[in-house]
Amino acid sequence: MSGAPPRPNDLMGLSEDEYDRAVAILGREPNITELGIFSVMWSEHCSYKSSRKWLETLPTEAPWVICGPGENAGVIDIGDGLAAVFKMESHNHPSFIEPYQGAATGVGGILRDVFTMGARPVANLNALRFGSPEHPKTRHLVAGVVAGIGAYGNCIGVPTVGGECNFHPSYNGNILVNAMTVGIAPKDRIFYSAASGVGNAVVYVGSKTGRDGIHGATMASAEFDDDSDAKRPTVQVGDPFTEKLLLEACLELMATDAIIAIQDMGAAGLTCSSVEMADKGRVGISLDLDAVPRRESGMSAYEIMLSESQERMLMVLKRGRESQARAVFEKWGLDFAIVGALTDTGRLVIEQAGEVAADIPVAPLVDEAPRYERPWTPVPPPATLAAADVPQPESLSGCLERLLASPDLCAKRWVWEQYDHMVMADTVQRPGGDAAVVRVHGANKGLAMTVDCTPRYCAADPKTGGAQAVAEAWRNLTAAGARPLAVTDCLNFGSPERAEVMGQFVGCIEGLGAACAALDFPVVSGNVSFYNETNGRAVQPTPAIGAVGIIADLDRMATPALDAPGETLILVGDTAGHLGASLFAREIAGLEAGAPPPVDLAAERRNGDFVRGLIEAGRVGTCHDVSDGGLYVAVAEMALAGGVGATLEAPPEGVAPHAWFFGEDQARYVIAANARDVAAILVEAETAGVPARTIGRTGGAALTASGDDPISLAQLRGAHEGWLPGYMSSG
């Protein structure tokens, strides 16, 4: 049953040195099942062997952090005896090979990470990166990924409330699909994965095990080539209706005291879940594979242990509570099987048909996993792109229209209207704004959440790009009136075996860590996804940041919508007119060049705290951060959201109009204030050391920049909302 010893050249993704290390741990050659276990446990996806050194530098603690990295998801205190549980993970490779199932099972996996901790999921988000719209696969991939995300989230009944969707040729051969889930749990009822109690039963619940997804973790730790489609069998198949049953059954049992430890079967399936539970509890574990529910006959030990079939959990129960637990899962129509027990041997012992299929010491399997300090070379700092080097356009309004119709800035309504963003009836701010807001059920406070990254900044200057991703997430929460609390990350890069890619990774981590420290914004969970490349061509470095904050009073929050005429627009933050690495330079001038805008973390903190104070005091209800496309795009988005136009003043002396209106300087917000409050706000800003100035007034049905022709909101809306539906219907 265990199979013949592998050939020396059949190492399943392990290097020869890693194979030799496995032999040393075992004291003999591994059989095929043991080799498969070492392969997945020591894959980049599961072991973080190239990134652990750098991840350990990130700030992870704060008074409100209940559980940081290392568990299924991060946990933070949100007051009133409740905790928010959240995480973001990648499902990039499966989604490129089979977009519908790859994206769907990405959603299913991240949902399990959250409800495994005892939380009821209340929101999903996603961050999607596709190749050039002209690439022959892009339209197919967009359609499949969006359909997969929508189908899984809609069927399980969890609203998909936010995200981002960008296009760039670097993703032609390797799209990125990052999924995030946020849940809420009683803070004194958080469940962890450390197994304990020698003799306690190890229980398998959920769906049956099939052959889908075998070696999915290993596939996620290798780059693509021209034969990637041949890897389709490694993509899992999801069933959201079964996951809904599993969610309800787990939460029902969690309401008792029967569970000692619980772990979802995600990457590497039964292997990773059993090994991690045993290792965290420093116990041994024995498994009888004949007891594992299967949907296919003749499955080998290797196939059962490495299957990544979905909607499955492994748990350790208190002695004598097996019947109680069985009754719960059978009531919900789910499989329940006692498949093993905890032991005092410190070993993972797997039996099938009366034979030992694998016998591995647990602690060395985890503790002696490879840990690499990969060579890295810093990314050379790019030259500054001066505004004078970017041609001055004839029409500012014409540039605005082009930018709002560009793939990155166009309305993503076509995407999020396929998602049920109102199920559960607690969604307060829907997709399309700065941050989504979901009511804490039964209370007048809300969780604000966002996902953000600007890969072109990270490609130009990784440290600045990493800091900016965190700062923008912090700004988006702040713009809604939320106090930012914590971050989850999904770090998407090319091969760590290339020094230039590791240089990007190291730079982004340094920037990310500095921003999190400066903003009191700890990292509580996350995921690293390497090998996002095809034939040696890597994606742009994409350290996606998911973030959560709290709005104490939903009557005191802000939205981006301009909804009243006669208000004064105030720009908070300094504007130098930075056009390097901007969308204006790329989309209008054809220049994908220059250093990204600098990130002043002290200014981010000052400006954001000032703006949030105005919102919390009920003095400002309209706010939008300034990011991609600059000031004119930000005001246009506000006007389109509320249906009220605006007239903007001329730029200050010494700043070119195109740099003023389209520069992407950081730490900036646009707020709308009643005319009678403007003078006081400006005085308070000056006292706080926060730059602020009036830039225009609201009113009418058009946008007008001083000295330029007006453009109607109807014309802008047609351009903004027309590109994506037109693109998707034209294939």
JSON list of C-alpha atoms in Angstrom, two decimals, residues 274-444:
[
{"chain": "A", "resi": 274, "resn": "SER", "atom": "CA", "xyz": [-2.78, 16.56, 11.09]},
{"chain": "A", "resi": 275, "resn": "VAL", "atom": "CA", "xyz": [0.89, 17.55, 11.23]},
{"chain": "A", "resi": 276, "resn": "GLU", "atom": "CA", "xyz": [0.18, 21.15, 12.29]},
{"chain": "A", "resi": 277, "resn": "MET", "atom": "CA", "xyz": [-2.24, 20.10, 15.02]},
{"chain": "A", "resi": 278, "resn": "ALA", "atom": "CA", "xyz": [0.18, 17.53, 16.41]},
{"chain": "A", "resi": 279, "resn": "ASP", "atom": "CA", "xyz": [3.18, 19.84, 16.20]},
{"chain": "A", "resi": 280, "resn": "LYS", "atom": "CA", "xyz": [1.50, 22.78, 17.92]},
{"chain": "A", "resi": 281, "resn": "GLY", "atom": "CA", "xyz": [0.42, 20.48, 20.75]},
{"chain": "A", "resi": 282, "resn": "ARG", "atom": "CA", "xyz": [3.76, 18.61, 20.76]},
{"chain": "A", "resi": 283, "resn": "VAL", "atom": "CA", "xyz": [2.01, 15.26, 20.60]},
{"chain": "A", "resi": 284, "resn": "GLY", "atom": "CA", "xyz": [1.99, 12.33, 18.21]},
{"chain": "A", "resi": 285, "resn": "ILE", "atom": "CA", "xyz": [-0.90, 11.36, 15.98]},
{"chain": "A", "resi": 286, "resn": "SER", "atom": "CA", "xyz": [-1.98, 8.06, 14.48]},
{"chain": "A", "resi": 287, "resn": "LEU", "atom": "CA", "xyz": [-4.31, 7.88, 11.50]},
{"chain": "A", "resi": 288, "resn": "ASP", "atom": "CA", "xyz": [-6.26, 4.93, 10.09]},
{"chain": "A", "resi": 289, "resn": "LEU", "atom": "CA", "xyz": [-6.90, 5.79, 6.45]},
{"chain": "A", "resi": 290, "resn": "ASP", "atom": "CA", "xyz": [-9.44, 3.00, 6.09]},
{"chain": "A", "resi": 291, "resn": "ALA", "atom": "CA", "xyz": [-11.74, 5.15, 8.22]},
{"chain": "A", "resi": 292, "resn": "VAL", "atom": "CA", "xyz": [-11.43, 8.24, 6.01]},
{"chain": "A", "resi": 293, "resn": "PRO", "atom": "CA", "xyz": [-14.66, 8.85, 4.05]},
{"chain": "A", "resi": 294, "resn": "ARG", "atom": "CA", "xyz": [-13.86, 8.56, 0.33]},
{"chain": "A", "resi": 295, "resn": "ARG", "atom": "CA", "xyz": [-15.83, 9.19, -2.80]},
{"chain": "A", "resi": 296, "resn": "GLU", "atom": "CA", "xyz": [-13.52, 7.15, -5.03]},
{"chain": "A", "resi": 297, "resn": "SER", "atom": "CA", "xyz": [-12.42, 3.56, -4.70]},
{"chain": "A", "resi": 298, "resn": "GLY", "atom": "CA", "xyz": [-8.88, 2.29, -4.68]},
{"chain": "A", "resi": 299, "resn": "MET", "atom": "CA", "xyz": [-7.30, 5.45, -3.30]},
{"chain": "A", "resi": 300, "resn": "SER", "atom": "CA", "xyz": [-3.76, 4.95, -2.05]},
{"chain": "A", "resi": 301, "resn": "ALA", "atom": "CA", "xyz": [-2.35, 6.35, 1.17]},
{"chain": "A", "resi": 302, "resn": "TYR", "atom": "CA", "xyz": [-0.45, 8.88, -0.90]},
{"chain": "A", "resi": 303, "resn": "GLU", "atom": "CA", "xyz": [-3.65, 10.09, -2.60]},
{"chain": "A", "resi": 304, "resn": "ILE", "atom": "CA", "xyz": [-5.66, 10.26, 0.63]},
{"chain": "A", "resi": 305, "resn": "MET", "atom": "CA", "xyz": [-3.00, 12.19, 2.52]},
{"chain": "A", "resi": 306, "resn": "LEU", "atom": "CA", "xyz": [-2.32, 14.70, -0.25]},
{"chain": "A", "resi": 307, "resn": "SER", "atom": "CA", "xyz": [-5.84, 15.22, -1.59]},
{"chain": "A", "resi": 308, "resn": "GLU", "atom": "CA", "xyz": [-7.06, 18.80, -1.33]},
{"chain": "A", "resi": 309, "resn": "SER", "atom": "CA", "xyz": [-10.73, 17.98, -1.66]},
{"chain": "A", "resi": 310, "resn": "GLN", "atom": "CA", "xyz": [-12.73, 20.85, -0.24]},
{"chain": "A", "resi": 311, "resn": "GLU", "atom": "CA", "xyz": [-15.14, 21.39, 2.64]},
{"chain": "A", "resi": 312, "resn": "ARG", "atom": "CA", "xyz": [-13.31, 19.18, 5.17]},
{"chain": "A", "resi": 313, "resn": "MET", "atom": "CA", "xyz": [-12.19, 19.70, 8.78]},
{"chain": "A", "resi": 314, "resn": "LEU", "atom": "CA", "xyz": [-10.07, 17.80, 11.27]},
{"chain": "A", "resi": 315, "resn": "MET", "atom": "CA", "xyz": [-10.71, 18.15, 14.98]},
{"chain": "A", "resi": 316, "resn": "VAL", "atom": "CA", "xyz": [-9.72, 16.73, 18.33]},
{"chain": "A", "resi": 317, "resn": "LEU", "atom": "CA", "xyz": [-12.58, 16.08, 20.74]},
{"chain": "A", "resi": 318, "resn": "LYS", "atom": "CA", "xyz": [-12.75, 15.72, 24.48]},
{"chain": "A", "resi": 319, "resn": "ARG", "atom": "CA", "xyz": [-12.99, 12.10, 25.49]},
{"chain": "A", "resi": 320, "resn": "GLY", "atom": "CA", "xyz": [-16.56, 10.87, 25.62]},
{"chain": "A", "resi": 321, "resn": "ARG", "atom": "CA", "xyz": [-17.96, 13.63, 23.43]},
{"chain": "A", "resi": 322, "resn": "GLU", "atom": "CA", "xyz": [-17.78, 11.71, 20.16]},
{"chain": "A", "resi": 323, "resn": "SER", "atom": "CA", "xyz": [-21.45, 10.74, 20.11]},
{"chain": "A", "resi": 324, "resn": "GLN", "atom": "CA", "xyz": [-22.56, 14.30, 20.76]},
{"chain": "A", "resi": 325, "resn": "ALA", "atom": "CA", "xyz": [-20.40, 15.58, 17.90]},
{"chain": "A", "resi": 326, "resn": "ARG", "atom": "CA", "xyz": [-21.51, 12.80, 15.55]},
{"chain": "A", "resi": 327, "resn": "ALA", "atom": "CA", "xyz": [-25.14, 13.71, 16.14]},
{"chain": "A", "resi": 328, "resn": "VAL", "atom": "CA", "xyz": [-24.49, 17.34, 15.17]},
{"chain": "A", "resi": 329, "resn": "PHE", "atom": "CA", "xyz": [-22.71, 16.55, 11.91]},
{"chain": "A", "resi": 330, "resn": "GLU", "atom": "CA", "xyz": [-25.10, 13.80, 10.89]},
{"chain": "A", "resi": 331, "resn": "LYS", "atom": "CA", "xyz": [-28.02, 16.18, 11.53]},
{"chain": "A", "resi": 332, "resn": "TRP", "atom": "CA", "xyz": [-26.44, 18.50, 8.95]},
{"chain": "A", "resi": 333, "resn": "GLY", "atom": "CA", "xyz": [-25.97, 15.63, 6.50]},
{"chain": "A", "resi": 334, "resn": "LEU", "atom": "CA", "xyz": [-22.17, 15.58, 6.74]},
{"chain": "A", "resi": 335, "resn": "ASP", "atom": "CA", "xyz": [-19.65, 12.81, 7.08]},
{"chain": "A", "resi": 336, "resn": "PHE", "atom": "CA", "xyz": [-18.28, 12.18, 10.55]},
{"chain": "A", "resi": 337, "resn": "ALA", "atom": "CA", "xyz": [-15.53, 9.65, 11.15]},
{"chain": "A", "resi": 338, "resn": "ILE", "atom": "CA", "xyz": [-13.07, 8.92, 13.93]},
{"chain": "A", "resi": 339, "resn": "VAL", "atom": "CA", "xyz": [-9.89, 8.50, 11.91]},
{"chain": "A", "resi": 340, "resn": "GLY", "atom": "CA", "xyz": [-7.24, 8.40, 14.59]},
{"chain": "A", "resi": 341, "resn": "ALA", "atom": "CA", "xyz": [-6.03, 9.34, 18.04]},
{"chain": "A", "resi": 342, "resn": "LEU", "atom": "CA", "xyz": [-3.40, 11.45, 19.74]},
{"chain": "A", "resi": 343, "resn": "THR", "atom": "CA", "xyz": [-0.37, 9.57, 21.01]},
{"chain": "A", "resi": 344, "resn": "ASP", "atom": "CA", "xyz": [2.67, 10.22, 23.18]},
{"chain": "A", "resi": 345, "resn": "THR", "atom": "CA", "xyz": [5.12, 9.04, 20.51]},
{"chain": "A", "resi": 346, "resn": "GLY", "atom": "CA", "xyz": [5.69, 12.40, 18.83]},
{"chain": "A", "resi": 347, "resn": "ARG", "atom": "CA", "xyz": [5.27, 10.65, 15.47]},
{"chain": "A", "resi": 348, "resn": "LEU", "atom": "CA", "xyz": [2.83, 10.77, 12.57]},
{"chain": "A", "resi": 349, "resn": "VAL", "atom": "CA", "xyz": [1.92, 7.12, 12.00]},
{"chain": "A", "resi": 350, "resn": "ILE", "atom": "CA", "xyz": [-0.40, 6.34, 9.10]},
{"chain": "A", "resi": 351, "resn": "GLU", "atom": "CA", "xyz": [-1.93, 2.92, 8.53]},
{"chain": "A", "resi": 352, "resn": "GLN", "atom": "CA", "xyz": [-3.93, 1.53, 5.64]},
{"chain": "A", "resi": 353, "resn": "ALA", "atom": "CA", "xyz": [-5.20, -2.04, 5.26]},
{"chain": "A", "resi": 354, "resn": "GLY", "atom": "CA", "xyz": [-3.25, -3.10, 8.33]},
{"chain": "A", "resi": 355, "resn": "GLU", "atom": "CA", "xyz": [0.07, -1.85, 7.01]},
{"chain": "A", "resi": 356, "resn": "VAL", "atom": "CA", "xyz": [2.11, 1.16, 8.05]},
{"chain": "A", "resi": 357, "resn": "ALA", "atom": "CA", "xyz": [1.99, 3.58, 5.12]},
{"chain": "A", "resi": 358, "resn": "ALA", "atom": "CA", "xyz": [4.09, 6.29, 6.76]},
{"chain": "A", "resi": 359, "resn": "ASP", "atom": "CA", "xyz": [5.97, 6.80, 10.03]},
{"chain": "A", "resi": 360, "resn": "ILE", "atom": "CA", "xyz": [7.55, 10.25, 10.46]},
{"chain": "A", "resi": 361, "resn": "PRO", "atom": "CA", "xyz": [8.66, 12.16, 13.57]},
{"chain": "A", "resi": 362, "resn": "VAL", "atom": "CA", "xyz": [6.46, 15.26, 13.73]},
{"chain": "A", "resi": 363, "resn": "ALA", "atom": "CA", "xyz": [8.78, 17.81, 15.34]},
{"chain": "A", "resi": 364, "resn": "PRO", "atom": "CA", "xyz": [11.65, 17.43, 12.83]},
{"chain": "A", "resi": 365, "resn": "LEU", "atom": "CA", "xyz": [9.16, 17.44, 9.95]},
{"chain": "A", "resi": 366, "resn": "VAL", "atom": "CA", "xyz": [8.18, 20.94, 11.05]},
{"chain": "A", "resi": 367, "resn": "ASP", "atom": "CA", "xyz": [11.18, 22.33, 12.94]},
{"chain": "A", "resi": 368, "resn": "GLU", "atom": "CA", "xyz": [13.80, 21.10, 10.49]},
{"chain": "A", "resi": 369, "resn": "ALA", "atom": "CA", "xyz": [11.99, 22.29, 7.41]},
{"chain": "A", "resi": 370, "resn": "PRO", "atom": "CA", "xyz": [14.36, 24.19, 5.12]},
{"chain": "A", "resi": 371, "resn": "ARG", "atom": "CA", "xyz": [14.87, 27.83, 5.92]},
{"chain": "A", "resi": 372, "resn": "TYR", "atom": "CA", "xyz": [16.66, 29.76, 3.22]},
{"chain": "A", "resi": 373, "resn": "GLU", "atom": "CA", "xyz": [18.37, 33.11, 3.22]},
{"chain": "A", "resi": 374, "resn": "ARG", "atom": "CA", "xyz": [18.04, 33.66, -0.49]},
{"chain": "A", "resi": 375, "resn": "PRO", "atom": "CA", "xyz": [20.49, 36.02, -2.17]},
{"chain": "A", "resi": 376, "resn": "TRP", "atom": "CA", "xyz": [18.90, 39.31, -3.05]},
{"chain": "A", "resi": 377, "resn": "THR", "atom": "CA", "xyz": [19.83, 42.43, -4.92]},
{"chain": "A", "resi": 378, "resn": "PRO", "atom": "CA", "xyz": [18.18, 45.77, -4.20]},
{"chain": "A", "resi": 379, "resn": "VAL", "atom": "CA", "xyz": [16.11, 47.34, -6.93]},
{"chain": "A", "resi": 380, "resn": "PRO", "atom": "CA", "xyz": [18.00, 50.38, -8.30]},
{"chain": "A", "resi": 381, "resn": "PRO", "atom": "CA", "xyz": [16.10, 53.56, -7.43]},
{"chain": "A", "resi": 382, "resn": "PRO", "atom": "CA", "xyz": [14.49, 55.04, -10.53]},
{"chain": "A", "resi": 383, "resn": "ALA", "atom": "CA", "xyz": [15.06, 58.60, -11.61]},
{"chain": "A", "resi": 384, "resn": "THR", "atom": "CA", "xyz": [12.45, 61.18, -10.72]},
{"chain": "A", "resi": 385, "resn": "LEU", "atom": "CA", "xyz": [10.03, 61.97, -13.52]},
{"chain": "A", "resi": 386, "resn": "ALA", "atom": "CA", "xyz": [9.62, 65.74, -13.50]},
{"chain": "A", "resi": 387, "resn": "ALA", "atom": "CA", "xyz": [6.28, 67.26, -14.44]},
{"chain": "A", "resi": 388, "resn": "ALA", "atom": "CA", "xyz": [8.07, 69.14, -17.20]},
{"chain": "A", "resi": 389, "resn": "ASP", "atom": "CA", "xyz": [9.02, 65.80, -18.76]},
{"chain": "A", "resi": 390, "resn": "VAL", "atom": "CA", "xyz": [5.37, 64.81, -19.08]},
{"chain": "A", "resi": 391, "resn": "PRO", "atom": "CA", "xyz": [3.64, 66.65, -21.94]},
{"chain": "A", "resi": 392, "resn": "GLN", "atom": "CA", "xyz": [1.01, 69.18, -20.91]},
{"chain": "A", "resi": 393, "resn": "PRO", "atom": "CA", "xyz": [-2.36, 68.11, -22.39]},
{"chain": "A", "resi": 394, "resn": "GLU", "atom": "CA", "xyz": [-4.63, 70.43, -24.32]},
{"chain": "A", "resi": 395, "resn": "SER", "atom": "CA", "xyz": [-7.72, 69.36, -22.40]},
{"chain": "A", "resi": 396, "resn": "LEU", "atom": "CA", "xyz": [-7.79, 68.41, -18.71]},
{"chain": "A", "resi": 397, "resn": "SER", "atom": "CA", "xyz": [-11.38, 67.20, -19.01]},
{"chain": "A", "resi": 398, "resn": "GLY", "atom": "CA", "xyz": [-10.44, 65.03, -21.97]},
{"chain": "A", "resi": 399, "resn": "CYS", "atom": "CA", "xyz": [-7.66, 63.42, -19.93]},
{"chain": "A", "resi": 400, "resn": "LEU", "atom": "CA", "xyz": [-10.07, 62.88, -17.05]},
{"chain": "A", "resi": 401, "resn": "GLU", "atom": "CA", "xyz": [-12.51, 61.09, -19.34]},
{"chain": "A", "resi": 402, "resn": "ARG", "atom": "CA", "xyz": [-9.76, 58.85, -20.71]},
{"chain": "A", "resi": 403, "resn": "LEU", "atom": "CA", "xyz": [-8.51, 57.99, -17.25]},
{"chain": "A", "resi": 404, "resn": "LEU", "atom": "CA", "xyz": [-11.97, 57.15, -15.91]},
{"chain": "A", "resi": 405, "resn": "ALA", "atom": "CA", "xyz": [-12.48, 54.84, -18.88]},
{"chain": "A", "resi": 406, "resn": "SER", "atom": "CA", "xyz": [-9.09, 53.13, -18.50]},
{"chain": "A", "resi": 407, "resn": "PRO", "atom": "CA", "xyz": [-9.03, 49.46, -17.36]},
{"chain": "A", "resi": 408, "resn": "ASP", "atom": "CA", "xyz": [-7.63, 50.26, -13.92]},
{"chain": "A", "resi": 409, "resn": "LEU", "atom": "CA", "xyz": [-9.93, 53.19, -13.09]},
{"chain": "A", "resi": 410, "resn": "CYS", "atom": "CA", "xyz": [-13.12, 52.20, -14.88]},
{"chain": "A", "resi": 411, "resn": "ALA", "atom": "CA", "xyz": [-16.15, 51.31, -12.76]},
{"chain": "A", "resi": 412, "resn": "LYS", "atom": "CA", "xyz": [-16.06, 47.69, -11.62]},
{"chain": "A", "resi": 413, "resn": "ARG", "atom": "CA", "xyz": [-19.84, 47.47, -11.30]},
{"chain": "A", "resi": 414, "resn": "TRP", "atom": "CA", "xyz": [-19.86, 44.62, -13.86]},
{"chain": "A", "resi": 415, "resn": "VAL", "atom": "CA", "xyz": [-17.79, 42.66, -11.33]},
{"chain": "A", "resi": 416, "resn": "TRP", "atom": "CA", "xyz": [-19.48, 43.40, -8.06]},
{"chain": "A", "resi": 417, "resn": "GLU", "atom": "CA", "xyz": [-23.04, 43.24, -9.33]},
{"chain": "A", "resi": 418, "resn": "GLN", "atom": "CA", "xyz": [-22.42, 39.51, -9.81]},
{"chain": "A", "resi": 419, "resn": "TYR", "atom": "CA", "xyz": [-21.77, 39.29, -6.07]},
{"chain": "A", "resi": 420, "resn": "ASP", "atom": "CA", "xyz": [-24.51, 39.35, -3.46]},
{"chain": "A", "resi": 421, "resn": "HIS", "atom": "CA", "xyz": [-23.21, 42.21, -1.34]},
{"chain": "A", "resi": 422, "resn": "MET", "atom": "CA", "xyz": [-26.39, 42.65, 0.74]},
{"chain": "A", "resi": 423, "resn": "VAL", "atom": "CA", "xyz": [-27.07, 39.12, 2.03]},
{"chain": "A", "resi": 424, "resn": "MET", "atom": "CA", "xyz": [-27.24, 39.03, 5.86]},
{"chain": "A", "resi": 425, "resn": "ALA", "atom": "CA", "xyz": [-28.66, 42.60, 5.66]},
{"chain": "A", "resi": 426, "resn": "ASP", "atom": "CA", "xyz": [-25.80, 44.23, 7.55]},
{"chain": "A", "resi": 427, "resn": "THR", "atom": "CA", "xyz": [-23.91, 45.84, 4.66]},
{"chain": "A", "resi": 428, "resn": "VAL", "atom": "CA", "xyz": [-23.82, 49.59, 5.29]},
{"chain": "A", "resi": 429, "resn": "GLN", "atom": "CA", "xyz": [-21.41, 50.73, 2.56]},
{"chain": "A", "resi": 430, "resn": "ARG", "atom": "CA", "xyz": [-21.42, 48.69, -0.64]},
{"chain": "A", "resi": 431, "resn": "PRO", "atom": "CA", "xyz": [-18.60, 48.07, -3.11]},
{"chain": "A", "resi": 432, "resn": "GLY", "atom": "CA", "xyz": [-17.29, 51.02, -5.07]},
{"chain": "A", "resi": 433, "resn": "GLY", "atom": "CA", "xyz": [-16.22, 53.36, -2.28]},
{"chain": "A", "resi": 434, "resn": "ASP", "atom": "CA", "xyz": [-13.08, 53.73, -0.18]},
{"chain": "A", "resi": 435, "resn": "ALA", "atom": "CA", "xyz": [-13.92, 50.99, 2.31]},
{"chain": "A", "resi": 436, "resn": "ALA", "atom": "CA", "xyz": [-16.81, 48.60, 2.70]},
{"chain": "A", "resi": 437, "resn": "VAL", "atom": "CA", "xyz": [-18.68, 48.86, 5.99]},
{"chain": "A", "resi": 438, "resn": "VAL", "atom": "CA", "xyz": [-20.59, 46.02, 7.63]},
{"chain": "A", "resi": 439, "resn": "ARG", "atom": "CA", "xyz": [-22.71, 46.54, 10.72]},
{"chain": "A", "resi": 440, "resn": "VAL", "atom": "CA", "xyz": [-21.85, 44.51, 13.80]},
{"chain": "A", "resi": 441, "resn": "HIS", "atom": "CA", "xyz": [-25.17, 42.68, 13.96]},
{"chain": "A", "resi": 442, "resn": "GLY", "atom": "CA", "xyz": [-27.57, 44.21, 16.44]},
{"chain": "A", "resi": 443, "resn": "ALA", "atom": "CA", "xyz": [-25.32, 47.18, 17.21]},
{"chain": "A", "resi": 444, "resn": "ASN", "atom": "CA", "xyz": [-24.81, 50.67, 15.84]}
]
